[in-house]
Coordinates of C-alpha atoms and ligand atoms in Angstrom, one line a residue:
X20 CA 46.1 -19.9 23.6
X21 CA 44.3 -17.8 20.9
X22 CA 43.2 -14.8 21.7
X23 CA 38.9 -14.0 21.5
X24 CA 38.5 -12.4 18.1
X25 CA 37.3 -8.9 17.9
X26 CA 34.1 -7.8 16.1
X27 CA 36.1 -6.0 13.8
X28 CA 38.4 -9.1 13.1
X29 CA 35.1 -10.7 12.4
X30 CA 34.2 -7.8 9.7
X31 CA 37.4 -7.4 8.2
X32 CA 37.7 -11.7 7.4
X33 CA 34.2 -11.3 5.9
X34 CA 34.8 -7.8 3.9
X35 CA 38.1 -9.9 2.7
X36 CA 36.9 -12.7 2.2
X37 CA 33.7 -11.2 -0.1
X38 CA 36.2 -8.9 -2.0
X39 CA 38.3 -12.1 -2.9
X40 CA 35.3 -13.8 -3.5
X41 CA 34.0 -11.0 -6.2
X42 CA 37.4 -10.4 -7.1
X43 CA 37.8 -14.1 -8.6
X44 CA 34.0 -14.2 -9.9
X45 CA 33.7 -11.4 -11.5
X46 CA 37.6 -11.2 -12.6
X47 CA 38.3 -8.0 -11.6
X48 CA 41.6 -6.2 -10.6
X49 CA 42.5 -6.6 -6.9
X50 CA 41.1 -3.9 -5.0
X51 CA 43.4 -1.4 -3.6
X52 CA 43.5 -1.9 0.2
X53 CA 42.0 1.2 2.1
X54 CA 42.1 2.1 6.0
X55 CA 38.4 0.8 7.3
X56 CA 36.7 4.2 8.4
X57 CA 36.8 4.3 12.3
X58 CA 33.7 2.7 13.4
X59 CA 31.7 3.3 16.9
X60 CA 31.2 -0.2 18.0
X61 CA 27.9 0.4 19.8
X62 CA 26.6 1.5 16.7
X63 CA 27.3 -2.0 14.8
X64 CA 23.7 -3.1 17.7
X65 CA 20.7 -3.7 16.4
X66 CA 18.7 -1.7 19.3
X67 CA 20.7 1.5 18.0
X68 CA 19.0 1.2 14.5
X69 CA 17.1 4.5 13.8
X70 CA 13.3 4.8 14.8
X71 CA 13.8 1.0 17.5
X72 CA 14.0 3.3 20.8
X73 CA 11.2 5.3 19.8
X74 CA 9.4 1.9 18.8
X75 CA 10.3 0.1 22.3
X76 CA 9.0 4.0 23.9
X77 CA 5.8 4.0 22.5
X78 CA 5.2 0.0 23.2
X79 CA 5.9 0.4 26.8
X80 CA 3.8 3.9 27.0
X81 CA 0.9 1.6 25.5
X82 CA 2.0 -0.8 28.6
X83 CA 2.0 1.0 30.7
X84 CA -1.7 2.7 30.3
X85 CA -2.9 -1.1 29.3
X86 CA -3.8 -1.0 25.8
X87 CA -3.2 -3.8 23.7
X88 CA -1.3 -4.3 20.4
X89 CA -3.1 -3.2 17.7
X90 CA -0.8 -4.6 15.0
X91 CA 0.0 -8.2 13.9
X92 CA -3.1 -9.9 15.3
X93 CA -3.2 -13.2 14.4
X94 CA -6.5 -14.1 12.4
X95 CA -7.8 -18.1 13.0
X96 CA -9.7 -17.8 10.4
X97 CA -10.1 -16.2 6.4
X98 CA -10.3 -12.3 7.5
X99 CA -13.5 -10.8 5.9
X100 CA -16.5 -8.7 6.6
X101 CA -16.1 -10.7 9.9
X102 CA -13.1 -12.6 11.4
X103 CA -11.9 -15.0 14.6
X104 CA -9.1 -13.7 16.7
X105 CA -7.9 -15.4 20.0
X106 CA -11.2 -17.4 19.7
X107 CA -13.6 -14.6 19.6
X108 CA -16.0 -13.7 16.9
X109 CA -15.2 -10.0 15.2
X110 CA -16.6 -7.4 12.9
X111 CA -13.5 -7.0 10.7
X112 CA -12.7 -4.0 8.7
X113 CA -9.1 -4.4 8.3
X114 CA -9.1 -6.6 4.9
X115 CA -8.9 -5.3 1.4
X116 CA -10.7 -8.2 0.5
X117 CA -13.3 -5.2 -1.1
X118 CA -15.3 -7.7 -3.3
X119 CA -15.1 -10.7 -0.9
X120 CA -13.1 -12.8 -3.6
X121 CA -10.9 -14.4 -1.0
X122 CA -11.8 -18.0 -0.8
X123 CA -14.7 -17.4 -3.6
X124 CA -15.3 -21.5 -4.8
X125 CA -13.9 -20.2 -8.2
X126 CA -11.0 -18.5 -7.0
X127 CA -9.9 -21.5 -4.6
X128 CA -10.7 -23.4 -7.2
X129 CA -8.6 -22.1 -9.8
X130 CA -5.4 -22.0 -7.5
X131 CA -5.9 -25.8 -5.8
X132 CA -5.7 -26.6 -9.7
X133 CA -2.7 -24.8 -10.9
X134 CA -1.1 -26.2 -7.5
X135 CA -1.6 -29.6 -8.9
X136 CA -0.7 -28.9 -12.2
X137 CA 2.5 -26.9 -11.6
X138 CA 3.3 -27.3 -7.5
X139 CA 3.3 -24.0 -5.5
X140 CA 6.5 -22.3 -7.0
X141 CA 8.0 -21.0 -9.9
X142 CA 11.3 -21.9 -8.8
X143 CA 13.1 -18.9 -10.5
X144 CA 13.0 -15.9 -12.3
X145 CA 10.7 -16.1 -15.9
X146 CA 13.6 -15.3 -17.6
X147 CA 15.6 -17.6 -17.1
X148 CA 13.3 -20.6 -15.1
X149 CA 10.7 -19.8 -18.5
X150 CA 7.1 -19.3 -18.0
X151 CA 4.0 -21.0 -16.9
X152 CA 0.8 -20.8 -19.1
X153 CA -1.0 -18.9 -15.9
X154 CA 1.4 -15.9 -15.9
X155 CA 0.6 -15.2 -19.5
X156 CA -3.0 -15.7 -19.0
X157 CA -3.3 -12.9 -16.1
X158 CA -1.3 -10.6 -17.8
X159 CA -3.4 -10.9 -21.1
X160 CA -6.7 -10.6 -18.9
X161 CA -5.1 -7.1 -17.2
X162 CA -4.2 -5.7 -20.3
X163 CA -7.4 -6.6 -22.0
X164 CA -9.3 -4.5 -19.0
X165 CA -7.1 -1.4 -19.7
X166 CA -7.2 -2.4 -23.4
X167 CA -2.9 -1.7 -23.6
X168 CA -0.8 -3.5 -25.6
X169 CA 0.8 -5.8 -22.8
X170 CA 1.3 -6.6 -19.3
X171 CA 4.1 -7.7 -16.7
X172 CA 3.1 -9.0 -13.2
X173 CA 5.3 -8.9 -10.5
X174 CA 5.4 -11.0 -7.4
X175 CA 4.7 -7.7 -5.1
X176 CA 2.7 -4.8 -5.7
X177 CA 5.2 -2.5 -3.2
X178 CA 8.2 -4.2 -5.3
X179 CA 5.9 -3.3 -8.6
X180 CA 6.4 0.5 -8.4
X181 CA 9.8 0.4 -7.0
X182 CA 11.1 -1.7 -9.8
X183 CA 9.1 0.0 -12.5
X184 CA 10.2 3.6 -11.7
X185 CA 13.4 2.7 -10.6
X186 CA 13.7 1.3 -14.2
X187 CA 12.0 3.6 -16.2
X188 CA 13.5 7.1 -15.1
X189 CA 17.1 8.2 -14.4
X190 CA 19.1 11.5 -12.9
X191 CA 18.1 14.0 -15.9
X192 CA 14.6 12.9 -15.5
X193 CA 11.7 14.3 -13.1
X194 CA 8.5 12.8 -11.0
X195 CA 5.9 14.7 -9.7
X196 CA 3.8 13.0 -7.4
X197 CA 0.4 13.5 -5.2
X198 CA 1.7 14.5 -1.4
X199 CA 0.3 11.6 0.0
X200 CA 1.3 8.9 -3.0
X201 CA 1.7 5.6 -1.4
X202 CA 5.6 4.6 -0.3
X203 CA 6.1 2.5 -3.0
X204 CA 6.4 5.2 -5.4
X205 CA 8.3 7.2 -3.6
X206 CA 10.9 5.0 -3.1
X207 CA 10.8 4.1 -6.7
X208 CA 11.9 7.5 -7.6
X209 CA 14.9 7.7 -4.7
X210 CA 16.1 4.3 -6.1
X211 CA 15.8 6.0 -9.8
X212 CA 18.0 9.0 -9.0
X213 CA 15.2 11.5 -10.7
X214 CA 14.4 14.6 -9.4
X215 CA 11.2 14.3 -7.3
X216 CA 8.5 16.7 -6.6
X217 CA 4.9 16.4 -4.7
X218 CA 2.4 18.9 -5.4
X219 CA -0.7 19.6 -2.6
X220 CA -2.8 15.8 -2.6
X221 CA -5.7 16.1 -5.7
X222 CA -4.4 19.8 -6.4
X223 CA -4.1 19.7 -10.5
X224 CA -3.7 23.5 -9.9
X225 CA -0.4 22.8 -8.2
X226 CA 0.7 20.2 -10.0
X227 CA 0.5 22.9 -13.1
X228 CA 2.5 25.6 -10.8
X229 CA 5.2 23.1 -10.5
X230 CA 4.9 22.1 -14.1
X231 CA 5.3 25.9 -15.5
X232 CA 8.5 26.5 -13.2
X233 CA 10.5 23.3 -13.5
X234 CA 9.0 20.8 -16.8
X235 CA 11.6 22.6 -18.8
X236 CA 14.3 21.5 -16.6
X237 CA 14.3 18.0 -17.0
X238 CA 14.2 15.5 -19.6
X239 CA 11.5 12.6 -19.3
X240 CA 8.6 13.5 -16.8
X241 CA 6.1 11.0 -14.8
X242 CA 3.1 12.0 -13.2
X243 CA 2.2 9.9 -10.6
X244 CA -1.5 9.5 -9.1
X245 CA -3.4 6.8 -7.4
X246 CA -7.2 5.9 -7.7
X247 CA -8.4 5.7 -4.6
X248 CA -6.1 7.0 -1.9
X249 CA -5.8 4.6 1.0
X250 CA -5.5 6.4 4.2
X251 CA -8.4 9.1 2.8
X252 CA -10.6 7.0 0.4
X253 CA -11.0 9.6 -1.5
X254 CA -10.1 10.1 -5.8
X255 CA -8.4 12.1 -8.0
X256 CA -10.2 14.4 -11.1
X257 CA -8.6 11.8 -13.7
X258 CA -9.4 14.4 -16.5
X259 CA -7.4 17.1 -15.4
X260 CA -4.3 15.1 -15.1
X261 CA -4.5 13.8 -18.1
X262 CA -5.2 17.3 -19.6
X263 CA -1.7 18.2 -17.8
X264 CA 0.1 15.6 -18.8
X265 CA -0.7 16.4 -22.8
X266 CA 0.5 19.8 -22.1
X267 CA 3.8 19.2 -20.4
X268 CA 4.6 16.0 -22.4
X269 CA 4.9 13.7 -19.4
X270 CA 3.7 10.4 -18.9
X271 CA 0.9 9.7 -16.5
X272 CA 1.4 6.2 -14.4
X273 CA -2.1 5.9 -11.8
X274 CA -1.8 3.4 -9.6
X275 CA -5.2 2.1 -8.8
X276 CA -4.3 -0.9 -5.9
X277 CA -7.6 0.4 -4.4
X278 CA -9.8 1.8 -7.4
X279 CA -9.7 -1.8 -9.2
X280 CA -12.7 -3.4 -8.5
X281 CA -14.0 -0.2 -6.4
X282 CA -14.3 2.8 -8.6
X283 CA -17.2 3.3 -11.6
X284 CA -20.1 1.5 -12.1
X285 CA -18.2 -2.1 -13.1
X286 CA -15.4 -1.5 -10.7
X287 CA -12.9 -1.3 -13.5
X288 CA -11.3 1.5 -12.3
X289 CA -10.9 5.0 -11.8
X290 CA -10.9 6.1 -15.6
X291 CA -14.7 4.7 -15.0
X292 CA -15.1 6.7 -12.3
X293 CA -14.0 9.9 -13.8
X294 CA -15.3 8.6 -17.4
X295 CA -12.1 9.0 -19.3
X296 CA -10.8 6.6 -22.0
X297 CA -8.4 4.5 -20.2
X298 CA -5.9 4.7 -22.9
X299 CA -5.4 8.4 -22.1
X300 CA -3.3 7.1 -19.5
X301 CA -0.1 5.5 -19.9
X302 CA 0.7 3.3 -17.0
X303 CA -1.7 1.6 -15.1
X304 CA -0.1 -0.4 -12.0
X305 CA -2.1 -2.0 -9.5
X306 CA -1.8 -5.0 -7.0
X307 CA -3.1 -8.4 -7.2
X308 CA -3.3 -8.0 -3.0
X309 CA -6.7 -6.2 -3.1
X310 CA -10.0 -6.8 -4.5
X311 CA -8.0 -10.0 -6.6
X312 CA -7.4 -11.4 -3.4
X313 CA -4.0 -13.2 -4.5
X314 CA -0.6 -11.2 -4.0
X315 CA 1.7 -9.6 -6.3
X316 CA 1.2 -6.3 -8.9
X317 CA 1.3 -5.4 -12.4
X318 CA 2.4 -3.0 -14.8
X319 CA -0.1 -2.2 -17.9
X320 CA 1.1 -0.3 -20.7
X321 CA 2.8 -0.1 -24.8
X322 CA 4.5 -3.2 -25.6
X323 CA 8.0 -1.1 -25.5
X324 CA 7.9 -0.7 -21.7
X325 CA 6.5 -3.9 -21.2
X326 CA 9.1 -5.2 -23.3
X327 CA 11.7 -3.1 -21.5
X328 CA 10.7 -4.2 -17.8
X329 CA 10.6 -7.6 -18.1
X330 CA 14.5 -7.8 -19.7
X331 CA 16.0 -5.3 -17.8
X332 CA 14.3 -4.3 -14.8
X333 CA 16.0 -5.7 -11.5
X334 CA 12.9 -7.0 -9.6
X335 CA 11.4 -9.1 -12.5
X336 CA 14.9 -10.1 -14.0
X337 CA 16.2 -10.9 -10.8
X338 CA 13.7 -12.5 -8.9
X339 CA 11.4 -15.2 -9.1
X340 CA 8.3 -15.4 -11.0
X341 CA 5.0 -15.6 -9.7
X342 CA 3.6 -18.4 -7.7
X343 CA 1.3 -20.4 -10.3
X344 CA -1.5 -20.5 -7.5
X345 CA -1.2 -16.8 -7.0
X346 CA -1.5 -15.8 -10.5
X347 CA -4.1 -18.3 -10.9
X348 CA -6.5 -17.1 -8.4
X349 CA -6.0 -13.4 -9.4
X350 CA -7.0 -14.3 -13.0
X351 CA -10.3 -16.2 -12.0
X352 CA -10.4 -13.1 -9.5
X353 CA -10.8 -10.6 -12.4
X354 CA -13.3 -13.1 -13.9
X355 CA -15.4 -12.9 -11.4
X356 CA -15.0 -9.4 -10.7
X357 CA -16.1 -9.0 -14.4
X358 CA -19.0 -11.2 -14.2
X359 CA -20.6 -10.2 -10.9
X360 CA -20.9 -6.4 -10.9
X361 CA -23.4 -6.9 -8.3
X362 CA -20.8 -7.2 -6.2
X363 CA -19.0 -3.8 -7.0
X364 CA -22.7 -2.3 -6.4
X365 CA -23.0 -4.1 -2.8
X366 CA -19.8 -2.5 -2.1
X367 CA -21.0 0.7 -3.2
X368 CA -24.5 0.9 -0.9
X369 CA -22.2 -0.5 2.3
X370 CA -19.4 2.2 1.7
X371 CA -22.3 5.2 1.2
X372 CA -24.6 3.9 3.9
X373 CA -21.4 3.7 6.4
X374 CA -20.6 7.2 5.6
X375 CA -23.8 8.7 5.8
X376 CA -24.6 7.6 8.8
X377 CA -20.7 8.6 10.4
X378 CA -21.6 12.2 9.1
X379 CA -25.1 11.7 10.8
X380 CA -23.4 11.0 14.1
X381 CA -20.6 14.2 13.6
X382 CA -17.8 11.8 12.6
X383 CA -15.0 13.2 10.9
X384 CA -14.6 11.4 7.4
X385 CA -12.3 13.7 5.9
X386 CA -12.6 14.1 2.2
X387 CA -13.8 10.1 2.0
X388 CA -16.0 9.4 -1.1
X389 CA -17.7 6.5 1.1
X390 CA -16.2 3.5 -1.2
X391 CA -14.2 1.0 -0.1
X392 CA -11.9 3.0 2.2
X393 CA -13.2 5.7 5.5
X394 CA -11.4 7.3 7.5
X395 CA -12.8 8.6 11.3
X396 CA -10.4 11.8 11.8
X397 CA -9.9 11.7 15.3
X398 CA -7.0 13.3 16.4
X399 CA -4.0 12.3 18.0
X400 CA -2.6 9.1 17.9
X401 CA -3.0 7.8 21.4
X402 CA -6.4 8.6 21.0
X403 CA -6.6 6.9 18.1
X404 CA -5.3 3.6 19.4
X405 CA -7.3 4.1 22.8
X406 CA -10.4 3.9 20.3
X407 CA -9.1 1.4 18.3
X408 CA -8.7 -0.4 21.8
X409 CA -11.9 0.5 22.8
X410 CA -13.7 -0.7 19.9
X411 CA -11.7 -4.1 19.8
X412 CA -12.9 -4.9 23.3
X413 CA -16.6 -4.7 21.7
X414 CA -16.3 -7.1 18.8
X415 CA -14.6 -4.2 16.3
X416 CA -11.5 -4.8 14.9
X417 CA -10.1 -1.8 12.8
X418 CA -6.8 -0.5 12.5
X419 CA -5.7 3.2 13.7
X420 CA -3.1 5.0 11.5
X421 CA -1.3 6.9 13.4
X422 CA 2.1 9.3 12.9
X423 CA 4.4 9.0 10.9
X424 CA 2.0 7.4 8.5
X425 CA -0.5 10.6 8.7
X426 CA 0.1 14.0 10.1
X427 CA -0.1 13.7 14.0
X428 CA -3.3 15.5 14.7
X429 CA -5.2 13.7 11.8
X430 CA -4.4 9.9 13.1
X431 CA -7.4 7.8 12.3
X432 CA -9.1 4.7 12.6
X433 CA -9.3 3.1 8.9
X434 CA -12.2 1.2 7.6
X435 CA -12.0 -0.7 4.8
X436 CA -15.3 -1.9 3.8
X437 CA -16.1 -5.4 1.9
X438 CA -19.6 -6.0 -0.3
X439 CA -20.0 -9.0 2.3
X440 CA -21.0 -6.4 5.4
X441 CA -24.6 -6.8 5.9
X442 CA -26.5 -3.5 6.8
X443 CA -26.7 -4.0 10.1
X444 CA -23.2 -4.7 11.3
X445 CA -22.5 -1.3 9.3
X446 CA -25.1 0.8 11.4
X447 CA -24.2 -1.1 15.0
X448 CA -20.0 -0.6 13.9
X449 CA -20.8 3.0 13.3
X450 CA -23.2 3.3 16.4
X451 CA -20.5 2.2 19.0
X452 CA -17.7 3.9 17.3
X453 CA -19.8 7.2 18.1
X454 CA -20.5 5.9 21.2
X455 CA -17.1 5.1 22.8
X456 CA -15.3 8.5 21.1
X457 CA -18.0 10.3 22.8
X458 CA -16.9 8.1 25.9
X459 CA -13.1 8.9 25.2
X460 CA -13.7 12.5 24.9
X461 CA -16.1 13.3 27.9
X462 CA -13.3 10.8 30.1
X463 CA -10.6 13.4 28.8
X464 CA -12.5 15.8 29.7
X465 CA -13.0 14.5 33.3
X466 CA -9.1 13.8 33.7
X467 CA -8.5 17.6 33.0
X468 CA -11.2 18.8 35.2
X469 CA -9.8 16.5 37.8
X470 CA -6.2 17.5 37.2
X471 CA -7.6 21.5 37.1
X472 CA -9.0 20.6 40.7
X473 CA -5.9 19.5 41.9
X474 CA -3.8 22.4 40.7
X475 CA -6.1 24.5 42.9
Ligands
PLP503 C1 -1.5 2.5 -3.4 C2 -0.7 1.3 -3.1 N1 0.2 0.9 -4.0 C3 1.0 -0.2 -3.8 C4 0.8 -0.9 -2.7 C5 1.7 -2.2 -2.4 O1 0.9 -3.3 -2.7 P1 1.2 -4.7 -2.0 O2 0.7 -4.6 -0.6 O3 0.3 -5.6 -2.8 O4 2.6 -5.0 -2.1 C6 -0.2 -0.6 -1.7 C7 -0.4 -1.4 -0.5 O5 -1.3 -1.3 0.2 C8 -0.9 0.6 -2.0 O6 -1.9 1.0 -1.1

């Protein structure tokens, strides 16, 4: 009778089987065998990874008091200024669809025909599956907006600035980035093995601090800065980055997923916004995801990193190329984003009229500019979901951002506004959101009297 194999039978045929296996492929030496460190068997379960009990904790806490789950709704229908979930009708502000380009006759259109023409796949990576004429056309139309030399799009924004940075800077080199740059970046930089350093969010002042103590220390420098920051919607003073930049002889890489299409008169971007020559920058990344309404991200800059990135760097070299749907739509995206600045300007008078009237009801908006992307500060994060909750069961659907993703006591509901909200749907959102936190706060308020009463 055989005996029931072990778990760690199981691991040491595969480990044995994939060091022969690379052995013979890759023709190297036969490994020399090592003892296999002593391993806790409970910790081979999946429950046991890091941050899943807390998960399961806080999902049976929201149980348990009978809110829903906020996250992973599933939308019947395309998710714009308004939106179908479970049947019912919604006021959505939980798409970056900014310009309302998703599903745009010309955008559709331009995808349905590249689908015919070359199916819904690349099938491999660029390099080595070749090209299709719609890749080259995007990435001409994104370096013609930044007017740089070239272009390389990438089949994820997220896998954009991890594969860029990850490429472009090594352990001798340095990146300073805003405090609250998006994950992507950061995770860029680990996988680089540079040095990295955050300086105070928009603070050019301590960015310089850091600058004067530690440029000298390193060899190759990237700044890193975003255009409009997503969780506070609001920009940084373009100018005085670049200004440090020229000084300390570092590159400057903005990534402006949320200031295409959003920031300066045109939407083109944040040097727009902060009238600066584009060129005075020397990376621009940003995502098709957004206000292109497709999915994937690009890299715009000189033709030698360009160059560089699309034979060496591991996510482009090694993975497929873009779907010839998606690169089509974002490039009849841009068009349109181009032609209709109208739209940009719609944007603009629902983003202001949303935050002036939040400020005229005392909500908290942080340091929000009143674009594309507002934040209502309001506190903790069961508070924030309890709104959240509140404001879904009254035709609302918006996100809250809770901790770790903000500091605890600044969790937030998120509201991403599209040119296609009409004026009143802003002025009855903002109306009930003031109405049920002033609801939630007063019943707080009640519990604690209640409990105070008890205590006595
Ligand atoms: C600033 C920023 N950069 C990069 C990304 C990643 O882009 P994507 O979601 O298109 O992968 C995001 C996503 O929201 C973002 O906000």
């Amino acid at each position: 009778m055989t005996q029931p194999s072990r778990p760690q039978d199981g691991r040491a045929a595969l480990a044995s089987f994939v060091t022969n296996r690379l052995g013979r492929t890759n023709a190297r030496p036969a490994p020399v065998e090592t003892k296999a460190p002593p391993t806790d068997e409970s910790a081979q379960d999946f429950e046991k990874l890091t941050g899943y009990r807390e998960l399961r904790l806080q999902r049976s806490a929201a149980d348990l008091i009978g809110l829903g789950n906020p996250f992973f709704r599933v939308h019947e229908t395309r998710a714009g200024a308004n939106t179908r979930i479970e049947g019912q009708a919604y006021s959505n502000y939980s798409s970056y669809d900014y310009l309302g380009l998703n599903g745009h006759p010309a955008v559709s259109g331009a995808a349905r025909k590249a689908i015919e023409a070359f199916g819904t796949s690349a099938s491999a990576s660029r390099i080595v599956a070749g090209e299709r004429p719609g890749h080259l056309k995007l990435e001409r139309a994104l370096a013609a907006h930044y007017g740089t030399d070239g272009c390389v799009i990438m089949v994820s924004g997220h896998a954009t600035n991890v594969t860029a940075i990850g490429a472009m800077l090594e352990a001798p080199d340095v990146i300073f980035h805003d405090a609250l740059i998006h994950n992507s970046v950061v995770t860029g930089a680990q996988l680089s093995g540079a040095q990295r350093r955050s300086f105070a969010h928009n603070d050019p002042a301590a960015l310089e601090k850091l600058l004067e103590a530690t440029r000298h220390e390193h060899r190759r420098a990237l700044i890193v800065v975003e255009g409009l920051y997503s969780m506070d919607g609001d920009a940084p003073d373009l100018a005085a980055f670049v200004e440090l930049k020229r000084r300390y002889d570092c590159w400057l890489m903005v990534d402006d997923a949320h200031g295409l299409g959003v920031l300066g008169r045109t939407g083109a971007g944040l040097h727009e916004h902060c009238g600066v020559e584009a060129s005075d920058v020397d990376i621009w990344m940003g995502t098709l995801s957004k206000t292109l309404s497709s999915c994937g991200g690009y890299i715009c800059g000189p033709s030698a990193l360009i160059e560089y990135l699309k034979c060496t760097a591991g996510g482009f070299v090694y993975s497929v190329g873009m779907s010839p749907p998606l690169a089509a739509a974002a490039e009849a995206a841009l068009s349109v984003m181009q032609a209709e600045p109208e739209r940009v300007e719609r944007l603009r008078r629902n983003g202001n009229q949303f935050l002036a009237l939040a400020k005229k009801h005392g909500l908290n908006t942080g340091s929000s500019l009143g674009l594309a992307v507002i934040p209502i500060i309001v506190g903790d994060s069961l508070k924030a979901v309890t709104l959240s909750d509140r404001l879904f069961k009254r035709g609302i659907n918006v996100q809250p951002i809770i901790h770790p993703a903000v500091p605890e006591r600044s969790s937030r509901l998120r509201f991403f506004m599209t040119s296609e909200h009409t004026p009143e749907q802003i002025a009855q959102t903002v109306a009930t959101v003031a109405e049920e936190l002033s609801a939630l706060e007063t019943g707080a308020t009640l519990i604690e009297q209640l409990m105070a009463r008890r205590g006595a």
